[in-house]
Short mmCIF file of C-alpha atoms in Angstrom, two decimals:
data_model
loop_
_atom_site.label_atom_id
_atom_site.label_comp_id
_atom_site.label_asym_id
_atom_site.label_seq_id
_atom_site.Cartn_x
_atom_site.Cartn_y
_atom_site.Cartn_z
CA MET A 886 21.21 2.62 6.12
CA GLY A 887 17.73 1.15 6.45
CA ASP A 888 16.52 -2.20 5.31
CA PHE A 889 15.10 -2.09 1.76
CA LYS A 890 12.62 -4.49 0.19
CA PHE A 891 10.66 -4.54 -3.08
CA ILE A 892 7.37 -5.70 -1.70
CA LYS A 893 3.56 -5.61 -2.03
CA GLY A 894 1.66 -3.03 0.02
CA ASN A 895 -0.15 -5.73 1.99
CA GLU A 896 3.09 -7.57 2.77
CA ALA A 897 4.66 -4.25 3.76
CA ALA A 898 1.80 -3.71 6.23
CA ALA A 899 2.42 -7.10 7.83
CA GLU A 900 6.20 -6.73 7.98
CA ALA A 901 5.89 -3.23 9.46
CA ALA A 902 3.53 -4.56 12.14
CA ILE A 903 5.98 -7.31 13.10
CA ARG A 904 8.81 -4.80 13.32
CA ALA A 905 6.69 -2.39 15.36
CA GLY A 906 6.23 -5.13 17.95
CA CYS A 907 2.85 -6.68 17.10
CA GLU A 908 2.27 -9.57 19.51
CA GLY A 909 -1.04 -10.97 18.28
CA PHE A 910 -2.67 -11.05 14.84
CA PHE A 911 -6.23 -12.37 14.44
CA PHE A 912 -7.54 -12.79 10.95
CA TYR A 913 -10.27 -14.03 8.68
CA PRO A 914 -9.20 -13.97 5.02
CA VAL A 915 -10.93 -11.64 2.55
CA THR A 916 -9.74 -10.29 -0.78
CA PRO A 917 -7.95 -7.89 -1.23
CA SER A 918 -6.43 -8.06 2.26
CA SER A 919 -5.50 -11.75 2.36
CA GLU A 920 -1.75 -11.29 1.77
CA ILE A 921 -1.56 -9.58 5.17
CA GLY A 922 -2.75 -12.77 6.86
CA GLU A 923 -0.64 -15.00 4.64
CA TYR A 924 2.49 -13.00 5.46
CA MET A 925 1.70 -12.91 9.18
CA ALA A 926 1.11 -16.67 9.22
CA ASN A 927 4.57 -17.16 7.74
CA HIS A 928 6.51 -14.53 9.66
CA LEU A 929 4.92 -13.45 12.97
CA HIS A 930 6.51 -16.41 14.76
CA ARG A 931 9.91 -14.77 14.13
CA THR A 932 9.30 -12.44 17.06
CA GLY A 933 7.29 -14.90 19.14
CA GLY A 934 3.92 -13.38 18.20
CA VAL A 935 0.63 -15.25 18.05
CA PHE A 936 -1.17 -15.76 14.73
CA ALA A 937 -4.73 -17.07 14.76
CA GLN A 938 -6.98 -17.63 11.77
CA ALA A 939 -10.45 -17.26 13.23
CA GLU A 940 -13.67 -18.88 12.06
CA SER A 941 -15.16 -15.50 11.10
CA GLU A 942 -14.45 -11.78 11.18
CA ILE A 943 -16.57 -11.48 14.30
CA ALA A 944 -14.45 -14.09 16.05
CA ALA A 945 -11.22 -12.48 14.84
CA VAL A 946 -12.07 -9.03 16.16
CA ASN A 947 -13.27 -10.38 19.51
CA MET A 948 -10.04 -12.36 19.90
CA MET A 949 -8.24 -9.10 19.20
CA PHE A 950 -10.32 -7.33 21.89
CA GLY A 951 -9.34 -10.05 24.36
CA GLY A 952 -5.67 -9.71 23.49
CA ALA A 953 -5.84 -5.92 23.71
CA ALA A 954 -7.44 -6.09 27.17
CA THR A 955 -4.35 -7.92 28.44
CA GLY A 956 -2.15 -5.11 27.15
CA ALA A 957 -0.78 -7.09 24.20
CA ARG A 958 -0.05 -5.27 20.95
CA VAL A 959 -2.72 -6.60 18.59
CA MET A 960 -3.87 -6.20 15.01
CA THR A 961 -6.29 -7.52 12.42
CA GLY A 962 -6.70 -6.99 8.68
CA THR A 963 -9.85 -7.09 6.59
CA SER A 964 -11.82 -5.46 3.80
CA GLY A 965 -15.04 -3.44 4.00
CA VAL A 966 -17.26 -6.52 4.10
CA GLY A 967 -15.35 -7.80 7.13
CA TYR A 968 -15.13 -4.34 8.67
CA SER A 969 -18.93 -4.21 8.74
CA LEU A 970 -18.99 -7.43 10.77
CA MET A 971 -16.28 -6.12 13.10
CA SER A 972 -17.99 -2.80 13.72
CA GLU A 973 -19.89 -3.87 16.82
CA CYS A 974 -16.71 -4.98 18.54
CA ILE A 975 -14.77 -1.92 17.37
CA SER A 976 -17.38 0.16 19.17
CA TYR A 977 -16.91 -1.95 22.31
CA MET A 978 -13.14 -1.49 22.07
CA ALA A 979 -13.54 2.26 21.63
CA GLY A 980 -15.82 2.29 24.69
CA ALA A 981 -13.46 0.14 26.74
CA GLU A 982 -10.54 2.27 25.51
CA VAL A 983 -8.22 -0.51 24.42
CA PRO A 984 -5.56 -0.01 21.75
CA ALA A 985 -5.57 -2.09 18.54
CA VAL A 986 -4.70 -1.66 14.87
CA ILE A 987 -7.11 -2.56 12.07
CA VAL A 988 -6.00 -2.53 8.43
CA ASP A 989 -8.96 -2.11 6.05
CA VAL A 990 -8.13 -2.79 2.40
CA MET A 991 -11.11 -1.42 0.48
CA ARG A 992 -12.92 -3.28 -2.29
CA ALA A 993 -15.69 -2.09 -4.56
CA GLY A 994 -19.38 -1.84 -4.01
CA PRO A 995 -21.95 -2.36 -1.30
CA GLY A 996 -22.79 -5.93 -0.28
CA LEU A 997 -20.41 -8.57 -1.59
CA GLY A 998 -19.42 -6.09 -4.32
CA SER A 999 -16.36 -7.06 -6.28
CA LEU A 1000 -12.60 -7.21 -5.94
CA GLU A 1001 -11.68 -3.98 -7.67
CA PRO A 1002 -10.27 -1.10 -5.66
CA THR A 1003 -12.40 1.77 -4.40
CA GLN A 1004 -12.55 4.34 -1.62
CA GLY A 1005 -16.12 3.61 -0.65
CA ASP A 1006 -15.35 2.82 3.01
CA TYR A 1007 -14.42 6.43 3.85
CA ASN A 1008 -17.65 7.27 5.67
CA GLN A 1009 -17.88 3.84 7.27
CA VAL A 1010 -14.41 4.00 8.77
CA THR A 1011 -14.18 7.70 9.65
CA LYS A 1012 -17.73 8.14 10.91
CA ALA A 1013 -19.50 4.85 11.51
CA SER A 1014 -17.21 2.18 12.97
CA GLY A 1015 -20.16 0.94 14.98
CA HIS A 1016 -22.71 2.52 17.29
CA GLY A 1017 -22.33 5.10 20.01
CA GLY A 1018 -20.54 8.05 18.45
CA HIS A 1019 -16.87 7.29 19.08
CA ILE A 1020 -14.07 8.82 17.02
CA ILE A 1021 -11.06 6.74 16.05
CA PRO A 1022 -7.89 7.81 14.25
CA VAL A 1023 -7.65 6.73 10.59
CA TYR A 1024 -4.44 6.80 8.53
CA ALA A 1025 -4.72 6.93 4.72
CA PRO A 1026 -1.39 5.83 3.18
CA SER A 1027 -0.87 6.54 -0.53
CA ASN A 1028 1.94 4.08 -1.28
CA ALA A 1029 3.82 1.11 0.17
CA GLN A 1030 6.31 3.29 2.05
CA GLU A 1031 3.50 5.14 3.81
CA ILE A 1032 1.82 1.83 4.64
CA VAL A 1033 5.06 0.85 6.39
CA ASN A 1034 5.42 4.17 8.20
CA PHE A 1035 1.79 4.45 9.29
CA VAL A 1036 1.25 0.83 10.35
CA HIS A 1037 4.41 1.12 12.45
CA GLU A 1038 3.31 4.43 13.94
CA SER A 1039 -0.32 3.38 14.46
CA PHE A 1040 0.62 1.02 17.31
CA GLY A 1041 2.08 3.99 19.17
CA THR A 1042 -0.95 6.15 18.39
CA ALA A 1043 -3.32 3.40 19.55
CA GLU A 1044 -1.53 3.11 22.90
CA ARG A 1045 -1.10 6.85 23.38
CA PHE A 1046 -4.82 7.52 22.95
CA ARG A 1047 -6.06 4.09 24.15
CA THR A 1048 -8.14 3.54 21.05
CA PRO A 1049 -8.52 1.30 18.02
CA VAL A 1050 -6.71 2.86 15.03
CA VAL A 1051 -7.47 2.11 11.37
CA VAL A 1052 -5.04 2.11 8.47
CA LEU A 1053 -7.20 2.45 5.35
CA TYR A 1054 -6.14 1.91 1.75
CA ASP A 1055 -7.61 0.51 -1.47
CA GLY A 1056 -7.01 -2.85 -3.15
CA TYR A 1057 -4.54 -1.45 -5.68
CA THR A 1058 -2.34 0.08 -2.99
CA GLY A 1059 -2.32 -3.32 -1.31
CA GLN A 1060 -1.32 -5.07 -4.54
CA VAL A 1061 1.32 -2.67 -5.92
CA MET A 1062 4.91 -3.74 -5.38
CA GLU A 1063 7.30 -0.91 -4.59
CA SER A 1064 10.59 -0.51 -2.80
CA VAL A 1065 10.25 0.41 0.84
CA GLU A 1066 12.60 1.09 3.70
CA PHE A 1067 11.67 -0.23 7.15
CA PRO A 1068 12.22 1.94 10.21
CA GLU A 1069 14.66 0.63 12.76
CA GLY A 1070 13.39 -0.45 16.17
CA ARG A 1071 9.95 -1.08 17.64
CA GLN A 1072 7.36 1.44 18.68
CA GLU A 1073 8.22 2.29 22.25
CA LYS A 1074 5.85 0.60 24.69
CA LYS A 1075 5.21 2.30 28.02
CA PRO A 1076 3.86 0.48 31.08
CA ASN A 1077 0.14 1.16 31.60
CA THR A 1078 -2.22 1.27 34.55
CA TRP A 1079 -5.29 -0.36 33.04
CA SER A 1080 -4.54 -3.69 31.33
CA LEU A 1081 -5.46 -7.07 32.79
CA ASP A 1082 -2.75 -9.26 34.23
CA ASP A 1083 -2.52 -11.50 37.29
CA ALA A 1084 -2.73 -8.42 39.59
CA PRO A 1085 0.49 -9.05 41.52
CA GLY A 1086 0.03 -7.56 44.99
CA ARG A 1087 -2.71 -5.13 44.08
CA LYS A 1088 -6.43 -4.91 43.42
CA GLY A 1089 -7.72 -6.45 40.18
CA ARG A 1090 -8.66 -4.25 37.24
CA VAL A 1091 -11.73 -4.16 35.00
CA VAL A 1092 -11.81 -3.43 31.28
CA ARG A 1093 -15.38 -2.58 30.32
CA SER A 1094 -17.46 -0.52 27.94
CA GLY A 1095 -20.68 -0.80 29.99
CA TYR A 1096 -21.65 2.05 32.32
CA ALA A 1097 -25.13 1.03 33.41
CA GLY A 1098 -24.94 3.26 36.50
CA GLY A 1099 -24.62 6.40 34.38
CA ILE A 1100 -22.18 7.29 31.60
CA GLY A 1101 -21.80 11.05 32.14
CA GLN A 1102 -18.25 11.13 33.50
CA HIS A 1103 -17.03 8.48 31.04
CA SER A 1104 -18.50 10.44 28.12
CA PHE A 1105 -16.76 13.63 29.23
CA GLU A 1106 -13.45 11.77 29.40
CA LEU A 1107 -13.99 10.37 25.93
CA TYR A 1108 -14.93 13.81 24.56
CA ALA A 1109 -11.78 15.30 26.09
CA LYS A 1110 -9.78 12.58 24.35
CA TYR A 1111 -11.46 13.33 21.00
CA ASP A 1112 -10.63 17.04 21.45
CA ASP A 1113 -7.02 16.05 22.10
CA MET A 1114 -6.93 13.82 19.01
CA LYS A 1115 -8.41 16.65 16.90
CA GLU A 1116 -5.70 18.94 18.15
CA LYS A 1117 -2.78 16.55 17.68
CA LEU A 1118 -3.64 14.22 14.81
CA GLN A 1119 -4.59 16.47 11.91
CA ARG A 1120 -2.07 15.40 9.28
CA PHE A 1121 -1.89 16.41 5.63
CA GLU A 1122 0.51 17.08 2.78
CA GLU A 1123 0.45 20.36 0.83
CA TYR A 1124 1.95 20.45 -2.65
CA GLN A 1125 2.28 23.59 -4.80
CA THR A 1126 -0.52 25.33 -2.92
CA GLU A 1127 1.20 28.72 -2.35
CA ASP A 1128 -0.08 30.42 -5.51
CA ALA A 1129 -2.73 27.85 -6.50
CA GLU A 1130 -6.04 28.99 -7.97
CA ILE A 1131 -7.42 25.47 -7.91
CA ILE A 1132 -6.52 22.93 -5.24
CA LEU A 1133 -7.03 19.22 -5.79
CA VAL A 1134 -7.98 17.15 -2.75
CA GLY A 1135 -7.44 13.40 -2.74
CA PHE A 1136 -6.44 10.77 -0.20
CA GLY A 1137 -4.62 7.48 -0.58
CA ILE A 1138 -3.76 6.35 -4.10
CA VAL A 1139 -5.81 9.21 -5.57
CA GLY A 1140 -3.53 11.61 -3.70
CA ARG A 1141 -0.41 10.30 -5.42
CA ILE A 1142 -2.11 10.40 -8.81
CA CYS A 1143 -3.20 14.00 -8.16
CA LYS A 1144 0.41 14.94 -7.41
CA SER A 1145 1.36 13.90 -10.95
CA VAL A 1146 -1.67 15.80 -12.26
CA VAL A 1147 -0.44 18.95 -10.48
CA ASP A 1148 2.92 18.65 -12.30
CA LYS A 1149 1.21 18.18 -15.67
CA ALA A 1150 -1.20 21.06 -15.02
CA ARG A 1151 1.70 23.36 -14.02
CA ASP A 1152 3.46 22.40 -17.29
CA GLU A 1153 0.55 23.90 -19.20
CA GLY A 1154 0.41 27.00 -17.01
CA LEU A 1155 -2.52 26.09 -14.77
CA LYS A 1156 -1.96 27.21 -11.17
CA VAL A 1157 -2.95 23.98 -9.47
CA GLY A 1158 -1.99 22.60 -6.06
CA LEU A 1159 -2.82 19.61 -3.90
CA ILE A 1160 -3.94 19.00 -0.34
CA ARG A 1161 -3.64 15.33 0.54
CA PRO A 1162 -5.19 14.34 3.86
CA ILE A 1163 -2.79 11.85 5.46
CA MET A 1164 -5.12 11.21 8.38
CA ILE A 1165 -8.78 11.29 7.37
CA SER A 1166 -10.02 11.02 10.98
CA PRO A 1167 -9.77 13.43 12.64
CA PHE A 1168 -10.22 15.28 9.34
CA PRO A 1169 -7.42 17.83 8.74
CA ALA A 1170 -9.73 20.86 8.67
CA LYS A 1171 -6.72 23.05 9.60
CA ALA A 1172 -5.38 22.62 6.07
CA PHE A 1173 -8.47 24.30 4.61
CA ALA A 1174 -9.25 26.99 7.20
CA LYS A 1175 -7.08 29.66 5.57
CA TYR A 1176 -9.02 29.43 2.30
CA LYS A 1177 -12.37 30.41 3.82
CA GLY A 1178 -13.66 33.47 2.02
CA THR A 1179 -10.99 33.31 -0.73
CA LYS A 1180 -11.56 32.62 -4.41
CA VAL A 1181 -9.48 29.44 -4.42
CA LYS A 1182 -11.43 26.57 -5.94
CA PHE A 1183 -11.31 23.04 -4.56
CA LEU A 1184 -11.72 19.90 -6.63
CA THR A 1185 -12.05 16.73 -4.56
CA ILE A 1186 -11.30 13.48 -6.40
CA GLU A 1187 -12.57 10.20 -4.97
CA MET A 1188 -13.09 6.63 -6.11
CA SER A 1189 -16.65 6.61 -4.75
CA TYR A 1190 -19.96 8.42 -5.10
CA GLY A 1191 -18.42 11.22 -3.03
CA GLN A 1192 -17.79 11.09 0.72
CA MET A 1193 -14.73 13.11 1.73
CA CYS A 1194 -15.95 15.97 -0.48
CA HIS A 1195 -18.49 16.78 2.24
CA ASP A 1196 -15.74 17.13 4.85
CA VAL A 1197 -13.88 19.43 2.46
CA ALA A 1198 -17.01 21.53 1.91
CA LEU A 1199 -17.48 21.78 5.66
CA ALA A 1200 -13.85 22.82 6.20
CA VAL A 1201 -13.75 25.43 3.41
CA GLY A 1202 -17.31 26.61 3.95
CA GLU A 1203 -19.61 25.26 1.27
CA ASN A 1204 -19.94 27.68 -1.59
CA ASP A 1205 -19.53 27.78 -5.35
CA ASN A 1206 -15.84 27.02 -4.98
CA THR A 1207 -16.10 23.39 -3.91
CA HIS A 1208 -16.37 20.79 -6.64
CA PHE A 1209 -16.28 17.03 -6.88
CA PHE A 1210 -15.12 14.57 -9.51
CA ARG A 1211 -15.40 10.81 -9.60
CA ASP A 1212 -14.44 8.23 -12.15
CA LYS A 1213 -16.24 4.97 -12.81
CA CYS A 1214 -16.09 2.60 -9.87
CA GLY A 1215 -13.47 -0.13 -9.90
CA SER A 1216 -10.69 1.71 -11.68
CA LEU A 1217 -8.23 4.47 -10.94
CA PRO A 1218 -9.16 7.97 -12.07
CA ALA A 1219 -7.40 8.78 -15.35
CA MET A 1220 -5.02 11.74 -15.13
CA SER A 1221 -6.25 13.01 -18.50
CA GLU A 1222 -9.82 13.26 -17.19
CA ILE A 1223 -8.78 15.12 -14.04
CA LEU A 1224 -6.79 17.50 -16.26
CA ASN A 1225 -9.85 18.08 -18.44
CA ARG A 1226 -11.90 18.92 -15.39
CA LEU A 1227 -9.20 21.35 -14.23
CA ARG A 1228 -9.13 23.11 -17.63
CA GLN A 1229 -12.90 23.39 -17.46
CA LEU A 1230 -12.76 24.90 -13.94
CA LYS A 1231 -10.03 27.33 -15.05
CA GLY A 1232 -12.26 28.38 -17.95
CA GLU A 1233 -15.10 29.13 -15.54
CA ASN A 1234 -12.65 31.29 -13.58
CA SER A 1235 -11.83 33.72 -16.35
CA MET B 1060 13.81 8.10 -17.32
CA PHE B 1061 10.09 7.51 -17.45
CA GLU B 1062 8.67 4.30 -18.94
CA GLU B 1063 5.13 2.98 -18.68
CA ILE B 1064 5.07 -0.72 -19.47
CA ILE B 1065 2.36 -3.35 -19.86
CA VAL B 1066 3.36 -7.01 -20.02
CA ALA B 1067 0.47 -9.22 -21.17
CA GLY B 1068 -0.14 -12.84 -22.09
CA ALA B 1069 -1.74 -16.04 -20.87
CA GLY B 1070 -1.47 -17.25 -17.28
CA GLY B 1071 1.66 -19.40 -16.95
CA GLN B 1072 3.75 -17.62 -19.60
CA GLY B 1073 5.78 -15.82 -16.97
CA VAL B 1074 4.17 -12.46 -17.65
CA LEU B 1075 4.11 -11.27 -14.05
CA VAL B 1076 7.69 -12.39 -13.36
CA LEU B 1077 8.98 -10.57 -16.45
CA GLY B 1078 7.38 -7.37 -15.19
CA GLU B 1079 8.78 -7.91 -11.71
CA VAL B 1080 12.31 -8.42 -13.07
CA LEU B 1081 12.13 -5.13 -14.99
CA ALA B 1082 10.89 -3.30 -11.90
CA ILE B 1083 13.47 -4.72 -9.49
CA ALA B 1084 16.28 -4.26 -12.03
CA ALA B 1085 15.35 -0.58 -12.36
CA VAL B 1086 15.34 -0.19 -8.56
CA LYS B 1087 18.79 -1.84 -8.40
CA ALA B 1088 20.00 0.81 -10.82
CA GLY B 1089 18.80 3.56 -8.48
CA ASN B 1090 15.38 4.32 -9.98
CA LYS B 1091 11.83 4.18 -8.66
CA ALA B 1092 9.50 1.41 -9.84
CA THR B 1093 5.97 0.16 -9.30
CA TRP B 1094 4.58 -3.23 -10.30
CA LEU B 1095 0.83 -3.78 -10.35
CA PRO B 1096 -0.80 -7.07 -11.42
CA ALA B 1097 -4.10 -6.94 -13.31
CA TYR B 1098 -6.51 -7.21 -10.50
CA GLY B 1099 -10.02 -8.52 -10.66
CA PRO B 1100 -12.07 -11.68 -10.66
CA GLU B 1101 -9.95 -13.44 -13.29
CA MET B 1102 -7.15 -15.75 -12.37
CA ARG B 1103 -6.54 -19.33 -13.39
CA GLY B 1104 -6.24 -20.20 -17.07
CA GLY B 1105 -7.21 -16.71 -18.19
CA THR B 1106 -5.24 -13.73 -19.37
CA ALA B 1107 -2.58 -12.18 -17.18
CA ASN B 1108 -1.02 -8.76 -17.33
CA CYS B 1109 0.85 -6.29 -15.19
CA SER B 1110 1.58 -2.58 -15.23
CA VAL B 1111 5.16 -1.55 -14.56
CA VAL B 1112 6.24 2.07 -14.17
CA LEU B 1113 9.94 2.94 -14.09
CA SER B 1114 10.98 6.47 -13.28
CA SER B 1115 13.87 8.54 -12.03
CA LYS B 1116 11.32 10.59 -10.03
CA GLU B 1117 8.42 9.84 -7.66
CA ILE B 1118 5.70 7.80 -9.41
CA GLY B 1119 2.07 8.96 -9.49
CA SER B 1120 -0.29 6.37 -10.92
CA PRO B 1121 0.94 2.76 -10.83
CA LEU B 1122 -1.74 1.83 -13.37
CA VAL B 1123 -0.62 2.06 -17.00
CA GLN B 1124 -3.34 3.04 -19.46
CA GLU B 1125 -1.22 4.20 -22.41
CA PRO B 1126 2.00 2.17 -22.39
CA SER B 1127 5.23 3.49 -23.92
CA LEU B 1128 6.32 -0.13 -24.09
CA LEU B 1129 4.03 -3.12 -24.57
CA VAL B 1130 5.09 -6.75 -24.33
CA CYS B 1131 2.60 -9.26 -25.79
CA PHE B 1132 2.80 -13.03 -25.53
CA ASN B 1133 -0.46 -13.89 -27.26
CA GLN B 1134 -3.11 -12.64 -29.70
CA PRO B 1135 -5.69 -11.37 -27.16
CA SER B 1136 -2.99 -9.21 -25.53
CA ILE B 1137 -2.09 -7.28 -28.66
CA THR B 1138 -5.73 -6.99 -29.70
CA LYS B 1139 -6.52 -5.42 -26.31
CA PHE B 1140 -3.48 -3.28 -25.57
CA GLY B 1141 -1.94 -2.68 -29.04
CA PRO B 1142 -4.27 0.22 -29.96
CA ALA B 1143 -3.70 1.86 -26.52
CA THR B 1144 0.08 1.99 -26.96
CA ALA B 1145 1.39 5.56 -26.96
CA LYS B 1146 2.53 7.37 -30.12
CA GLY B 1147 6.12 6.45 -30.85
CA GLY B 1148 5.94 3.53 -28.42
CA LYS B 1149 7.43 0.06 -28.82
CA ILE B 1150 5.58 -3.24 -28.98
CA PHE B 1151 7.33 -6.58 -28.48
CA ALA B 1152 5.15 -9.26 -30.07
CA ASN B 1153 5.47 -13.04 -29.82
CA ALA B 1154 5.48 -13.97 -33.52
CA ASP B 1155 4.83 -17.64 -32.69
CA THR B 1156 1.27 -16.88 -31.59
CA ILE B 1157 0.35 -13.44 -32.93
CA GLU B 1158 -0.93 -13.29 -36.49
CA GLU B 1159 -3.22 -10.28 -36.59
CA TYR B 1160 -2.04 -6.80 -35.77
CA PRO B 1161 -4.68 -4.20 -34.88
CA GLN B 1162 -4.53 -0.56 -35.99
CA MET B 1163 -1.85 1.20 -33.94
CA LYS B 1164 -1.16 4.84 -33.22
CA GLU B 1165 1.36 6.85 -35.22
CA GLY B 1166 5.02 5.87 -35.02
CA VAL B 1167 4.53 2.70 -32.99
CA GLU B 1168 7.43 0.31 -33.64
CA ILE B 1169 6.66 -3.42 -33.60
CA ILE B 1170 9.46 -5.84 -32.78
CA LYS B 1171 8.53 -9.42 -33.65
CA ILE B 1172 10.23 -12.35 -32.01
CA LYS B 1173 9.37 -16.06 -31.90
CA VAL B 1174 9.86 -16.65 -28.19
CA ASN B 1175 8.25 -20.09 -28.01
CA SER B 1176 10.50 -21.45 -30.79
CA LEU B 1177 13.64 -19.83 -29.39
CA ALA B 1178 12.97 -21.15 -25.90
CA ALA B 1179 12.24 -24.64 -27.27
CA ALA B 1180 15.52 -24.54 -29.19
CA LEU B 1181 17.31 -23.89 -25.89
CA GLY B 1182 15.65 -26.99 -24.47
CA ASP B 1183 13.31 -25.25 -22.01
CA GLU B 1184 10.04 -23.86 -23.31
CA ARG B 1185 9.32 -22.28 -19.94
CA ALA B 1186 12.13 -19.79 -20.58
CA LEU B 1187 10.05 -17.93 -23.19
CA ASN B 1188 9.63 -14.94 -20.88
CA MET B 1189 13.40 -14.67 -20.46
CA VAL B 1190 13.87 -14.76 -24.25
CA MET B 1191 11.39 -11.90 -24.43
CA LEU B 1192 13.22 -10.07 -21.66
CA GLY B 1193 16.44 -10.33 -23.68
CA ALA B 1194 14.70 -8.72 -26.65
CA VAL B 1195 13.41 -5.87 -24.47
CA LEU B 1196 16.90 -5.29 -23.04
CA LYS B 1197 18.44 -5.16 -26.50
CA LYS B 1198 15.97 -2.58 -27.77
CA SER B 1199 15.64 -0.39 -24.68
CA ALA B 1200 18.38 1.22 -22.66
CA PHE B 1201 16.70 1.42 -19.27
CA VAL B 1202 17.89 -1.80 -17.62
CA THR B 1203 20.91 -4.04 -18.12
CA LEU B 1204 21.24 -7.81 -18.25
CA GLU B 1205 23.42 -7.64 -15.13
CA SER B 1206 20.76 -5.87 -13.05
CA CYS B 1207 18.14 -8.34 -14.35
CA ALA B 1208 20.33 -11.19 -13.12
CA LEU B 1209 20.51 -9.52 -9.69
CA ALA B 1210 16.72 -9.12 -9.73
CA LEU B 1211 16.23 -12.80 -10.54
CA ARG B 1212 18.47 -13.73 -7.60
CA ASP B 1213 16.18 -11.68 -5.34
CA ILE B 1214 13.03 -13.31 -6.71
CA TRP B 1215 14.27 -16.90 -6.74
CA GLY B 1216 16.44 -16.91 -3.63
CA ALA B 1217 17.99 -20.35 -3.11
CA LYS B 1218 16.64 -21.66 -6.45
CA ALA B 1219 18.60 -19.02 -8.41
CA GLU B 1220 21.74 -21.17 -8.75
CA GLU B 1221 19.72 -23.82 -10.55
CA LEU B 1222 17.56 -21.53 -12.68
CA LEU B 1223 19.85 -18.63 -13.59
CA PRO B 1224 22.11 -20.30 -16.21
CA THR B 1225 19.13 -21.20 -18.45
CA SER B 1226 17.61 -17.76 -17.97
CA LEU B 1227 20.82 -15.98 -18.91
CA LYS B 1228 21.15 -18.17 -22.01
CA ALA B 1229 17.53 -17.37 -22.90
CA MET B 1230 18.06 -13.62 -22.43
CA ARG B 1231 21.11 -13.68 -24.70
CA SER B 1232 19.18 -15.63 -27.31
CA GLY B 1233 16.46 -12.97 -27.23
CA GLN B 1234 19.04 -10.20 -27.54
CA GLU B 1235 20.59 -11.82 -30.60
CA ALA B 1236 17.25 -12.53 -32.24
CA VAL B 1237 16.26 -8.86 -32.41
CA ALA B 1238 19.74 -7.46 -32.97
CA GLY B 1239 19.15 -7.27 -36.71
CA GLN B 1240 15.75 -5.56 -36.52
CA ALA B 1241 15.74 -1.83 -37.15
#
């Protein structure tokens, strides 16, 4: 029997991190991620971890880099506005190959924007976490249970691939209370050969992202790692896709809404399925490969101007079969409107 | 079971707690539940509401747009959410503060209850949300008073011993008050 709690998504993220073995949490508060910091401030001491509220996001992420370089299990939480500020350091961490977990709880709009939920950070997090062309794994949980599972797992992924890992979800998913079950035990931590300690009886080590003497070899090693991540980290859920004529694509909270839409559509005889990317970087192109050259239509639903839809088009092969639907920013897409769009697409089929 | 609930009122009327009790009570009875507070740049002194979805199966959207059950503590709440309530749905309205009823959809049943007055009569006006909860329990079969009491113990922790007796009294008062209504 696991340990059940009825808890907010953000609190679930914090509790899962503590249970996974997080040793340092460095934070600057920003809505809608603040409950993560609040919870950590109250609970991280339980396991002897260090909580620091920094003077800015830039300070928080650099403290995290420092902690990571010593081999400590570290994490921060923020929203898109803070993620922008952290991007420089995330690039340095990717270059220096240190593991860390970053939870980004998305809020609406460019600039200061507003507090409502959105999925507008997709491109930023999957493709532009700073300069230099690194690739980092990004989990996209759709409910509180997945937040627990993926935050827990992300510490292991970060250490296995020596990389920062992002867990990305929107403000609603962070605010919804649901019942969750926590996994038993920590993420296993293996001894490493790179982190900084007091070098007992051996030569000191260097953690660096600078390769002023020439970066060729380092780049090849990074590229090999990205190939490995692409091979091993493509994760997705398929629902009712076997005979589907139209397949919905949505990540995070939109994914769970689309699952209900599939049930409703099936009730009225529409052959609809769902592909829900669980990791959005590396993008699960494998899920779409088999539909190349078929007549199956794809309808990507996003709470943004449209970002993941381009990855879908690339994976399926852009043609007349890829479509996109968005609702007004700052609210969840209404199931009735997605259904209308599906009926319309079905009509174009016949 | 599948119920989509909105609980709405003014900040401080216990709107969010009432929703949380329903959600946790449903989970205690073996169901799935989501609780989502109205989220945006409005907090202190303004309106408050939450979406609660109770279901025997996996829940899709946690945001309720067309409630099957609406609980309103004040006039702005029913003006805003009353017309959105689903056909054949139920509305619990605080008759102490609500005077105007907007046009509703077909078959919507309105249950009126003076929760401020009933709570005051029990000697604790803050218990108005628990009076309302009693009314909801009486008129809907999806959670029991016993599971609500368990939920309140979870929410209040050590303070439950002190607070529960008044709450239980308030719930029973709410149950009795609507017992006669069709």
